[in-house]
Coordinates of C-alpha atoms in Angstrom, one line a residue:
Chain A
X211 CA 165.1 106.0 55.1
X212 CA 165.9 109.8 55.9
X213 CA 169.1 109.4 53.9
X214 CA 167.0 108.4 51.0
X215 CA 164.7 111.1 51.3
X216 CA 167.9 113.3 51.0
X217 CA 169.3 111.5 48.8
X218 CA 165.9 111.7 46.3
X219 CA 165.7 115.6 46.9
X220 CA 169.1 116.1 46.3
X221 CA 171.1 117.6 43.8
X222 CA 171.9 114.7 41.3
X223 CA 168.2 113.8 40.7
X224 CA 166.9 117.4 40.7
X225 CA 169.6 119.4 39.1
X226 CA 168.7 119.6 35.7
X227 CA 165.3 121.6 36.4
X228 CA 165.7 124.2 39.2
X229 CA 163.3 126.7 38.0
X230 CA 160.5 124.7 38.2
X231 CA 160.3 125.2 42.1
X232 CA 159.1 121.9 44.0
X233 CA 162.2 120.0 43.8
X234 CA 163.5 123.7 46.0
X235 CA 160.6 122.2 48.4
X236 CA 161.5 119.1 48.5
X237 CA 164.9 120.1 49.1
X238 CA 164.0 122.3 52.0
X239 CA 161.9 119.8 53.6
X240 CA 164.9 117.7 53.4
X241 CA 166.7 119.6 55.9
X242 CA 164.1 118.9 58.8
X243 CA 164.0 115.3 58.0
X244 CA 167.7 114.7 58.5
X245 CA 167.2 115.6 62.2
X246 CA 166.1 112.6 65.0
X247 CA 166.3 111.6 68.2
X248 CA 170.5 111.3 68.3
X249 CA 170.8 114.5 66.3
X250 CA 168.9 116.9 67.4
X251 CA 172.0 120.3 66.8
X252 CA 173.6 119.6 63.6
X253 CA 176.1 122.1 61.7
X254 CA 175.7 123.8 58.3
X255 CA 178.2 120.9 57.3
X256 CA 176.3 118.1 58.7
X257 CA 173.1 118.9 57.6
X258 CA 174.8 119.1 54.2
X259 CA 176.0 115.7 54.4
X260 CA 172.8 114.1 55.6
X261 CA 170.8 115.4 53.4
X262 CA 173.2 115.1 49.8
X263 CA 172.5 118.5 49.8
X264 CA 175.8 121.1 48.5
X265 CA 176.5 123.2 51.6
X266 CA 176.0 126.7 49.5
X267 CA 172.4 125.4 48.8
X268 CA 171.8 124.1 52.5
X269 CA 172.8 127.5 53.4
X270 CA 170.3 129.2 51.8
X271 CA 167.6 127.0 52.1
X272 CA 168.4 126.6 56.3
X273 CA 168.2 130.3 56.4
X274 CA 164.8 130.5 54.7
X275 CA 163.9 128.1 57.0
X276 CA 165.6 129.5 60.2
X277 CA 163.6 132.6 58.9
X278 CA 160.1 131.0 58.8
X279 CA 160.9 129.5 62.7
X280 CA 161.0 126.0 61.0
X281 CA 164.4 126.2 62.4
X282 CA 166.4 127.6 65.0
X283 CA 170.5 128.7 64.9
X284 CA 172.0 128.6 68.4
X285 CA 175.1 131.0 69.0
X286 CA 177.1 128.2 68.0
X287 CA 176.2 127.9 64.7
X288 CA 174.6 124.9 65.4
X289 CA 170.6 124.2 63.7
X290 CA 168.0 122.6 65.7
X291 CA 164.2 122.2 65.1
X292 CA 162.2 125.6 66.1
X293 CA 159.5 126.4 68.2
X294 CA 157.1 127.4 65.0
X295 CA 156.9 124.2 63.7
X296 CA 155.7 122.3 66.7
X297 CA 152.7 125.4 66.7
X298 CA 151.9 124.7 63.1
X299 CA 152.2 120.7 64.1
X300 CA 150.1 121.0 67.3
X301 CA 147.3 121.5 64.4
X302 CA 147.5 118.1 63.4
X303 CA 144.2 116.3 64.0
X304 CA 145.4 112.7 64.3
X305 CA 148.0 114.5 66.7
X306 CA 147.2 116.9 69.2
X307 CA 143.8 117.4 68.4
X308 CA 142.9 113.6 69.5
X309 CA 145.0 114.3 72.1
X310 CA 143.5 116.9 73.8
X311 CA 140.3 115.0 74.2
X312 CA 142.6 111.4 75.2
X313 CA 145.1 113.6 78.0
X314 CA 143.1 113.9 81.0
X315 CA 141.9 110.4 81.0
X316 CA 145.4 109.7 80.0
X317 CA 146.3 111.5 83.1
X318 CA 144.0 109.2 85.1
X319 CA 145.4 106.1 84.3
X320 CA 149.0 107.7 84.5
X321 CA 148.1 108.6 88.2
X322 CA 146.5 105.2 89.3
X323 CA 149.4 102.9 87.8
X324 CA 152.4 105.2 87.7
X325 CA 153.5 103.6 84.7
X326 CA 153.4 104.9 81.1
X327 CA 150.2 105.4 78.8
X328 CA 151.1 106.0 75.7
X329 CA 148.5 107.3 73.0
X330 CA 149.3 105.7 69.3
X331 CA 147.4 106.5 66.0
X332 CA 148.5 104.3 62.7
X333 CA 150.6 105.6 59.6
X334 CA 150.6 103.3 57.1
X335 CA 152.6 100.1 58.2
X336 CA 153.4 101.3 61.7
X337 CA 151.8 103.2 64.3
X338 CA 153.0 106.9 65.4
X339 CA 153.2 107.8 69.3
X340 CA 151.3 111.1 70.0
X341 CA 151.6 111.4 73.4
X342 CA 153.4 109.4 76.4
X343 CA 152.9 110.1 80.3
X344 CA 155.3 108.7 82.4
X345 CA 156.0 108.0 86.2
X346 CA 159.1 109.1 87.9
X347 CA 159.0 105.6 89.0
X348 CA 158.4 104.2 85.7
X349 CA 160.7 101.6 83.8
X350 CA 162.8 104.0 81.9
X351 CA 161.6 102.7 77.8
X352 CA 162.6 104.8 74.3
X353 CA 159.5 105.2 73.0
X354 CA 158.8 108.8 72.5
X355 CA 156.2 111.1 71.3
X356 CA 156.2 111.7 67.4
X357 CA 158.2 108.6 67.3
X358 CA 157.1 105.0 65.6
X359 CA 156.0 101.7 66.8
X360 CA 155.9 98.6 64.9
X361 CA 152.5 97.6 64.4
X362 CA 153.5 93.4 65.1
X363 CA 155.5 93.9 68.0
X364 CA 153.6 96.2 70.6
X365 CA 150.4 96.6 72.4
X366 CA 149.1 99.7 70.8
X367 CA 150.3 98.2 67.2
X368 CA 148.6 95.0 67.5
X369 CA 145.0 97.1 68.6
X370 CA 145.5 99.4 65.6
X371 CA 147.0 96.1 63.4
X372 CA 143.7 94.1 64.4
X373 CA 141.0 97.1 63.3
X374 CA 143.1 98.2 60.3
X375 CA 141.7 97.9 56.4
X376 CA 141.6 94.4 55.1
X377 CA 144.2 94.9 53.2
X378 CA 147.1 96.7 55.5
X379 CA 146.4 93.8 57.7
X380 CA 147.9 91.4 54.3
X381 CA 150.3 93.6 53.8
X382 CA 151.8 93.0 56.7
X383 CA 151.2 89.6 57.4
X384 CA 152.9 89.1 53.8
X385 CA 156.2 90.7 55.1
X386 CA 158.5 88.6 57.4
X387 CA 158.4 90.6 60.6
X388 CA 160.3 90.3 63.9
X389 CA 159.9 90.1 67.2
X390 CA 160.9 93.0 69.3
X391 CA 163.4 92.9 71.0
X392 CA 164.8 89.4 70.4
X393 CA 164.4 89.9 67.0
X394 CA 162.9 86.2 66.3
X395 CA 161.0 85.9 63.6
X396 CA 156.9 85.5 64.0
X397 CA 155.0 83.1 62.4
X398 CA 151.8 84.9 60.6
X399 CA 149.0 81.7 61.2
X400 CA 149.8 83.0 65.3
X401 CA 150.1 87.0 64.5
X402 CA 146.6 86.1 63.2
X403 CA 145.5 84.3 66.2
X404 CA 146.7 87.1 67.9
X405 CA 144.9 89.8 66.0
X406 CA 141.7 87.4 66.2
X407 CA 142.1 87.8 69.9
X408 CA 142.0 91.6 70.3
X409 CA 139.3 92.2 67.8
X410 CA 137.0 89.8 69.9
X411 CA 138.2 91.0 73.0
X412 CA 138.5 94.5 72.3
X413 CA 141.9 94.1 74.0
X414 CA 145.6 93.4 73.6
X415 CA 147.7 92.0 76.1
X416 CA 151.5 92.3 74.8
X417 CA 154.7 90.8 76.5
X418 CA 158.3 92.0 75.9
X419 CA 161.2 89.7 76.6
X420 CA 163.0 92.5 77.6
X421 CA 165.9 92.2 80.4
X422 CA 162.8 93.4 82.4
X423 CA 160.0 91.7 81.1
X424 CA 157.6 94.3 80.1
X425 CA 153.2 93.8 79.3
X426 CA 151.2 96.3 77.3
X427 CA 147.4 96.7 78.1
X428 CA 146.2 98.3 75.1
X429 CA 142.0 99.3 74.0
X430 CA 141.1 100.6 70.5
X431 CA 139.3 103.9 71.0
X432 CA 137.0 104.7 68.5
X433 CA 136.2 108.0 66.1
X434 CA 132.1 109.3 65.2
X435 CA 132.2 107.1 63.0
X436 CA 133.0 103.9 65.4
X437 CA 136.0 103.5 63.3
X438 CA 139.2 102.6 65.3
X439 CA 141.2 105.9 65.1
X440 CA 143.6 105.3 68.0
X441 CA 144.9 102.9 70.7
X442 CA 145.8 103.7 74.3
X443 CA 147.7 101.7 76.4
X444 CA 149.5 101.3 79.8
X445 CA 152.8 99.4 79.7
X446 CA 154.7 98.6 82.9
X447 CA 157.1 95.3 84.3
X448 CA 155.8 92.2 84.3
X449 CA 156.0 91.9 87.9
X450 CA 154.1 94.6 88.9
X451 CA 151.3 93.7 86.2
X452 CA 148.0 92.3 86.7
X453 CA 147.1 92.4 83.0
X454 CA 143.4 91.5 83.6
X455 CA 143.1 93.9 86.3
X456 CA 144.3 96.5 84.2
X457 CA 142.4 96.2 81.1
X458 CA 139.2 97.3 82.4
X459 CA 140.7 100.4 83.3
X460 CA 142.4 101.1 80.2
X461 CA 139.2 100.0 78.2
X462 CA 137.2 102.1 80.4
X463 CA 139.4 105.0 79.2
X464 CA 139.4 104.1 76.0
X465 CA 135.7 104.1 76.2
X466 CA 135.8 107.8 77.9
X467 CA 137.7 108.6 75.0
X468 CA 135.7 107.4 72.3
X469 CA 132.8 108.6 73.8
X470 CA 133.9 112.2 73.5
X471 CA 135.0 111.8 70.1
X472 CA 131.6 111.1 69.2
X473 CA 131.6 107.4 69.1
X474 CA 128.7 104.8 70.2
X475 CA 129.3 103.4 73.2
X476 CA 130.6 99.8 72.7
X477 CA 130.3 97.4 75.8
X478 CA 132.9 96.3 77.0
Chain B
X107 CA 150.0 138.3 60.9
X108 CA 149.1 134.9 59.3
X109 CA 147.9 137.0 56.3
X110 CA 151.0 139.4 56.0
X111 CA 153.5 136.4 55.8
X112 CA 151.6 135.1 52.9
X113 CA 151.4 138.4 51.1
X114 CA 155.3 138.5 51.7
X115 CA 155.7 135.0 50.2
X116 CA 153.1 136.0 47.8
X117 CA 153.4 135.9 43.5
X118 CA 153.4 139.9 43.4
X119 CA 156.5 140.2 45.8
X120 CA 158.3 137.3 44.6
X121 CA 157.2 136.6 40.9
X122 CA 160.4 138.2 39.2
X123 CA 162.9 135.7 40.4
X124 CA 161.1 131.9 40.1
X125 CA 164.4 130.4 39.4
X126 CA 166.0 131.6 42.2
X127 CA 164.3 128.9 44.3
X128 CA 163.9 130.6 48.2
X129 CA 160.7 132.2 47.1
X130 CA 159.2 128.8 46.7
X131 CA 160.0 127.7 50.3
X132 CA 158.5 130.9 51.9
X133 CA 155.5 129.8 49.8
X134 CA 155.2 126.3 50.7
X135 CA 156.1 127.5 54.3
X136 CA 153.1 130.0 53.9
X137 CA 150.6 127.3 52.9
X138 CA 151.5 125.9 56.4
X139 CA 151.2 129.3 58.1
X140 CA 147.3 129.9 57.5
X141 CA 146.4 126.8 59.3
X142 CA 145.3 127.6 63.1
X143 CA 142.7 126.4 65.7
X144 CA 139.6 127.6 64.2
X145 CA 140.8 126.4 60.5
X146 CA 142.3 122.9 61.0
X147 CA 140.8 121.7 57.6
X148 CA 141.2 124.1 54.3
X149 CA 140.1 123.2 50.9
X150 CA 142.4 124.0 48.2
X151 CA 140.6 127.3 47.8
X152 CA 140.8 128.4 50.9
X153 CA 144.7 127.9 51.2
X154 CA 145.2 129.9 47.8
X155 CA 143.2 132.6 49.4
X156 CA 144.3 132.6 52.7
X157 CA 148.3 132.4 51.5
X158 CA 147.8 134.6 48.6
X159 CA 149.1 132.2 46.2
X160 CA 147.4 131.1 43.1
X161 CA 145.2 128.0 43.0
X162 CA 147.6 126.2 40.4
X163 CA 150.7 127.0 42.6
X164 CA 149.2 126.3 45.7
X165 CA 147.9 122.7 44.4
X166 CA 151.7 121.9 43.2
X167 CA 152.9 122.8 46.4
X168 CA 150.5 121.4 48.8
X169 CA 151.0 118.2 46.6
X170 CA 154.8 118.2 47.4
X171 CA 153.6 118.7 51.2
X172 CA 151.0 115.9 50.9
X173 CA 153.7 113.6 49.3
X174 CA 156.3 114.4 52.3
X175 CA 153.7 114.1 54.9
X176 CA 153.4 118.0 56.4
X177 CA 149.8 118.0 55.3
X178 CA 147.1 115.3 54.6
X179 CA 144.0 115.3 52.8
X180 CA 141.4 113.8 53.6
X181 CA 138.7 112.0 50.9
X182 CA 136.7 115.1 50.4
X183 CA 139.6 116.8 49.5
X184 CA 140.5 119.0 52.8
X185 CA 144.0 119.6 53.8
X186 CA 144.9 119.6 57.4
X187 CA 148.4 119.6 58.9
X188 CA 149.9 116.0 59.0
X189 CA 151.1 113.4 61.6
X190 CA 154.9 113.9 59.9
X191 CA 155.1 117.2 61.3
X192 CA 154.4 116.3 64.6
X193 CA 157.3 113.6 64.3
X194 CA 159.8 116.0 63.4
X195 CA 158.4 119.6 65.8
X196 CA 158.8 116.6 68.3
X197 CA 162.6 116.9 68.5
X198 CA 163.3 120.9 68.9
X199 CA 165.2 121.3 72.0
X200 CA 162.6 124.3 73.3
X201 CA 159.7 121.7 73.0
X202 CA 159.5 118.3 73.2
X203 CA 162.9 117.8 74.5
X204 CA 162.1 120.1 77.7
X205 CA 158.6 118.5 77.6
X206 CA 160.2 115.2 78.7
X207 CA 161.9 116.4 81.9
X208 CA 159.4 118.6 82.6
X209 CA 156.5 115.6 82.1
X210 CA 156.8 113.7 85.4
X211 CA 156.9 117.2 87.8
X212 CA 153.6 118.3 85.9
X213 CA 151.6 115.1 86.4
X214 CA 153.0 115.3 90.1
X215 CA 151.5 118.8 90.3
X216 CA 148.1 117.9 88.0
X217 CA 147.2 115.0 90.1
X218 CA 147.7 116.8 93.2
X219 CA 145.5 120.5 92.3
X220 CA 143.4 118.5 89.7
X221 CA 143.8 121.8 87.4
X222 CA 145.4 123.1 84.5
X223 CA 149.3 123.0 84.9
X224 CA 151.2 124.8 82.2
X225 CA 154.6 124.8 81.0
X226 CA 155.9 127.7 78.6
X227 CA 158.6 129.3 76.8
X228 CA 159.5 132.9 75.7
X229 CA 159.7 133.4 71.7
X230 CA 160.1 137.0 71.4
X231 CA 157.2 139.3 72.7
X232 CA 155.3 136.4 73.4
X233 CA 155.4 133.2 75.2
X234 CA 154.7 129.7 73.8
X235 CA 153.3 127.0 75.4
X236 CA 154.8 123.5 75.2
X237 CA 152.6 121.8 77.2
X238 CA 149.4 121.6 79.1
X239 CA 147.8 119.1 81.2
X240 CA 144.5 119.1 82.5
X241 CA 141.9 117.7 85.1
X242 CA 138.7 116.6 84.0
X243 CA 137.1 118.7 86.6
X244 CA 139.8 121.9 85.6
X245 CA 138.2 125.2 84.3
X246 CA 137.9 125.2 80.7
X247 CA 140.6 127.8 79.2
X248 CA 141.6 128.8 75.4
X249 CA 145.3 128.0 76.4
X250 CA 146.7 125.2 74.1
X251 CA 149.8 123.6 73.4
X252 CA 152.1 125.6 70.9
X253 CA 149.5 128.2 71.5
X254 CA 150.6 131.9 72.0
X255 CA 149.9 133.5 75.4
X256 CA 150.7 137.3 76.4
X257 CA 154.6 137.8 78.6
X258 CA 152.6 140.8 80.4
X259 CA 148.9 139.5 81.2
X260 CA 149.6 135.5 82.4
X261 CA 151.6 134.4 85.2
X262 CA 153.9 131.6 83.0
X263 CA 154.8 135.2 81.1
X264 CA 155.7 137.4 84.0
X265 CA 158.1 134.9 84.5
X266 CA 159.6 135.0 81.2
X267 CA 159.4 138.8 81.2
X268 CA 160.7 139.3 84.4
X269 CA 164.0 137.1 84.1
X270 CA 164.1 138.2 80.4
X271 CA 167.5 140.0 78.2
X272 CA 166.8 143.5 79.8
X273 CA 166.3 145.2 75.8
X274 CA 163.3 142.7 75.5
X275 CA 161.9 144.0 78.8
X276 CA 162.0 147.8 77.3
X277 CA 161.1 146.7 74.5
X278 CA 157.7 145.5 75.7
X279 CA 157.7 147.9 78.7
X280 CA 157.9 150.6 75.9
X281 CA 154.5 150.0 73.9
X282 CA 151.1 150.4 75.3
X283 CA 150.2 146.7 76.9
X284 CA 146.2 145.9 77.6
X285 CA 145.4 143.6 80.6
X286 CA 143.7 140.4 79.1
X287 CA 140.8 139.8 79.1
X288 CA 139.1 143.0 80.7
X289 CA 141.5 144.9 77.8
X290 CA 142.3 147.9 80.4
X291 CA 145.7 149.4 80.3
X292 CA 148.4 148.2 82.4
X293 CA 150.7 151.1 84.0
X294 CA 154.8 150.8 82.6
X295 CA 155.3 151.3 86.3
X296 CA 153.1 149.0 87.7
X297 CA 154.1 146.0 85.4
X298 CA 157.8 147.2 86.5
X299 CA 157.3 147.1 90.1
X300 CA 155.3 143.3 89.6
X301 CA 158.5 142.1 87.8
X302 CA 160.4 142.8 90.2
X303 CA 158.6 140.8 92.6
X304 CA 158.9 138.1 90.1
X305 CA 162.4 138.4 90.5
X306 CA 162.7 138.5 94.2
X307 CA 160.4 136.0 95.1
X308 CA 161.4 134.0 91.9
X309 CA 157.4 133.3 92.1
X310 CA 154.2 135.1 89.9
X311 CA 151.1 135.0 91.3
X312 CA 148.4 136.5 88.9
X313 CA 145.3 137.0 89.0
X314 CA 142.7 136.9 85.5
X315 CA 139.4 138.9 86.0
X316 CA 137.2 136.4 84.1
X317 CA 133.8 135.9 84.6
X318 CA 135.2 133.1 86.8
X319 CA 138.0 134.7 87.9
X320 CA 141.4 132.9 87.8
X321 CA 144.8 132.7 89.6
X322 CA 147.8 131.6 87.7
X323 CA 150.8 130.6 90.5
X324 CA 154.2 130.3 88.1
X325 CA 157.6 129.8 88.6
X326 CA 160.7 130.0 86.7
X327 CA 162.6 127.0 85.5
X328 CA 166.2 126.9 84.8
X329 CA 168.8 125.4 82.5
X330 CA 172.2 124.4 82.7
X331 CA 173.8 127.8 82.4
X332 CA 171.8 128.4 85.3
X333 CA 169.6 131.3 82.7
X334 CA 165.6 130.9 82.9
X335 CA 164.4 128.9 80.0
X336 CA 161.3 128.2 80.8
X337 CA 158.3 129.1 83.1
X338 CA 155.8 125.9 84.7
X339 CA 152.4 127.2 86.3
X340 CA 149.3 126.0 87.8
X341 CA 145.9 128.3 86.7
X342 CA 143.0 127.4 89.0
X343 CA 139.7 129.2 89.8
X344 CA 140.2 132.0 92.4
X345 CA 137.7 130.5 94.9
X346 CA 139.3 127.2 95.1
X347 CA 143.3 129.0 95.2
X348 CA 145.3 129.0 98.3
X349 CA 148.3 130.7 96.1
X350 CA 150.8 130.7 98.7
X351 CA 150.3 126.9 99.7
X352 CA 150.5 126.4 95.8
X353 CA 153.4 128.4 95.4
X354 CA 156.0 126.0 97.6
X355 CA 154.5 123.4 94.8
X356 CA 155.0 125.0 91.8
X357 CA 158.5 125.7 93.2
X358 CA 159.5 122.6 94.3
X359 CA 158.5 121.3 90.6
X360 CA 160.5 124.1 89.0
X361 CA 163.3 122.9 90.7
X362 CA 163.2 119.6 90.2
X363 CA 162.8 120.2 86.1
X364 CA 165.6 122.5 87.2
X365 CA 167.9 120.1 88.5
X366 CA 167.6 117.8 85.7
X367 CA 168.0 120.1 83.1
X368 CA 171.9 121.0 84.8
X369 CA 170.8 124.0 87.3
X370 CA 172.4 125.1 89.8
X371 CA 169.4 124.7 93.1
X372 CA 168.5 127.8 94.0
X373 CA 167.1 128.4 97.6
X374 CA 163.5 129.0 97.3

């Protein structure tokens, strides 16, 4: 997917008109997309290569960027992502904004299970994580904030799955999707039964077959318009979960939440 | 300072040389630069204005933005900074990265004062703040995450002043620095002989003469070159502050963040 992106920006596809500008932009926005989790220092070369860019032109479009703060050059040489762009992002609305309101009850549930919440928001056909709390004791998991979930395959997808559009909801069901982390297919008539499930209950319960089994407690919270915006959820090992016990404490904040984001109370 | 970086990028500075591509990206990175708390959603209008770049120009770029997901727009035409961003200011090093070591030693220290607890880092004159978690019950403050907050007139930036390069520390010791929020000047020799404190006690313990007046208790954190990277405080209301019982907190948090990020322990 990034390598694509690269690839589309890069020089091949974009060559033939440089004055016109955007393609520059696209270019440039290139360069931050090539970083991730696993490659978060890249040199002048790498970013080069993973982004199909020519190394003169990388050059001048990283320094523009290193200028701006949108990147950062360590004595090295080395790039990394700067400090500027997570003030410009911390302006996002489905980010931080919704998770200013959703932290301190976030912090709440965080302190009563010493587990992880995670707050997700969906993006198109999967859901984005905007903020995680975690335990010291908590079963160490990858998910992390900015990072995606799939929508079929967790607790906070399935909430934001079950109250998406009509049609996201075919979209997806249309696609063969997989079980995470086993990989086995899922059958769509019991994804369905599933979804049917959490919109009645307001609710999803969600089991990983990992090595450690793992359950999700996940609540919809709701926007002023009682749309679903976002999902909340606790996960933790299946031995230590009481799933039942445990939604009405992550409904309950979801409720909080909701309520302060201007929704009508729903009961729960 | 928002407008002066648009006026750089602007058409009159940079009209001469379209071809030569850079200009472009300074734009686009412009459009992203006049977003801030109090403007989270521009029309098109209002981001030509505020960048200083024509309406036709700024709609070509904010479209290349829109299509790579570093703004949105919402149906009645509003940009606002999008989710994509987040995903990518998610994997700086100074931020996120720190963020998730740091994450379990502030919810420690949150659930245990019930107040703000603050984690930042120094970006030139100022210091930025990656984090912020907050009690319901916590003083409402302006601080917010990749928010900017004084190195002279907070306690999370006497820490990052006082173990700062020693130019930077002349550098800021040299202009005329206003306490915040009363705005009265604050003595070169006095903000000297506090720093030093800072340093000896490895401990700031300021105090804010707001209406409700409030006592930041911060300490510095450090990385594995055994250099101060980043400072973690608690802020509470002065009446409910017992800063030297906090203090053995906040240091013990420090230096667990410490630990995992390579330190050396330091005796406290």
């Amino acid at each position: 997917m990034k390598r694509e992106l690269g690839a589309q920006a890069g020089p091949a596809a974009r060559g033939r008109r440089p004055a016109h500008g955007e393609p520059v932009v696209d270019r440039a926005l290139s360069l931050l997309a090539v970083f991730d989790e696993h490659r978060r220092w890249l040199t002048l070369g790498e970013l080069s290569r993973l982004s199909g860019i020519p190394t003169s032109s990388a050059l001048r479009l990283a320094s523009r960027l290193v200028a701006w703060g949108a990147l950062e050059r360590a004595e090295d040489g080395r790039y990394c992502v700067g400090l500027r762009l997570l003030e410009v992002a911390s302006l996002a609305p489905r980010g931080h904004g919704l998770r200013q309101v959703a932290l301190p009850y976030m912090t709440d549930l965080a302190s009563v299970t010493r587990q992880h919440v995670l707050l997700g928001v969906r993006d198109g056909l999967r859901a984005t994580l905007v903020e995680r709390l975690s335990g010291h004791a908590a079963t160490p998991v990858a998910y992390r904030i900015g990072g995606h979930v799939p929508l079929h395959s967790t607790g906070i997808g399935w909430v934001l799955l079950a109250f998406a559009p009509q049609d996201v909801q075919e979209e997806l069901l249309s696609r063969p999707v997989n079980r995470e982390p086993d990989n086995r297919p899922i059958a769509p008539a019991a994804l369905r039964r599933a979804l049917a499930t959490v919109r009645r209950e307001r609710l999803a319960i969600f089991r990983r077959r990992d090595a450690e089994p793992l359950v999700s407690v996940a609540a919809p919270i709701c926007g002023a318009g009682d749309e679903v915006v976002a999902a909340v959820s606790v996960l933790l090992p299946e031995r230590a979960a009481q799933p039942r016990r445990l939604a009405l404490a992550v409904q309950t904040a979801a409720q909080g939440i909701s309520r302060e984001l201007g929704a009508t109370p729903t009961p729960v």
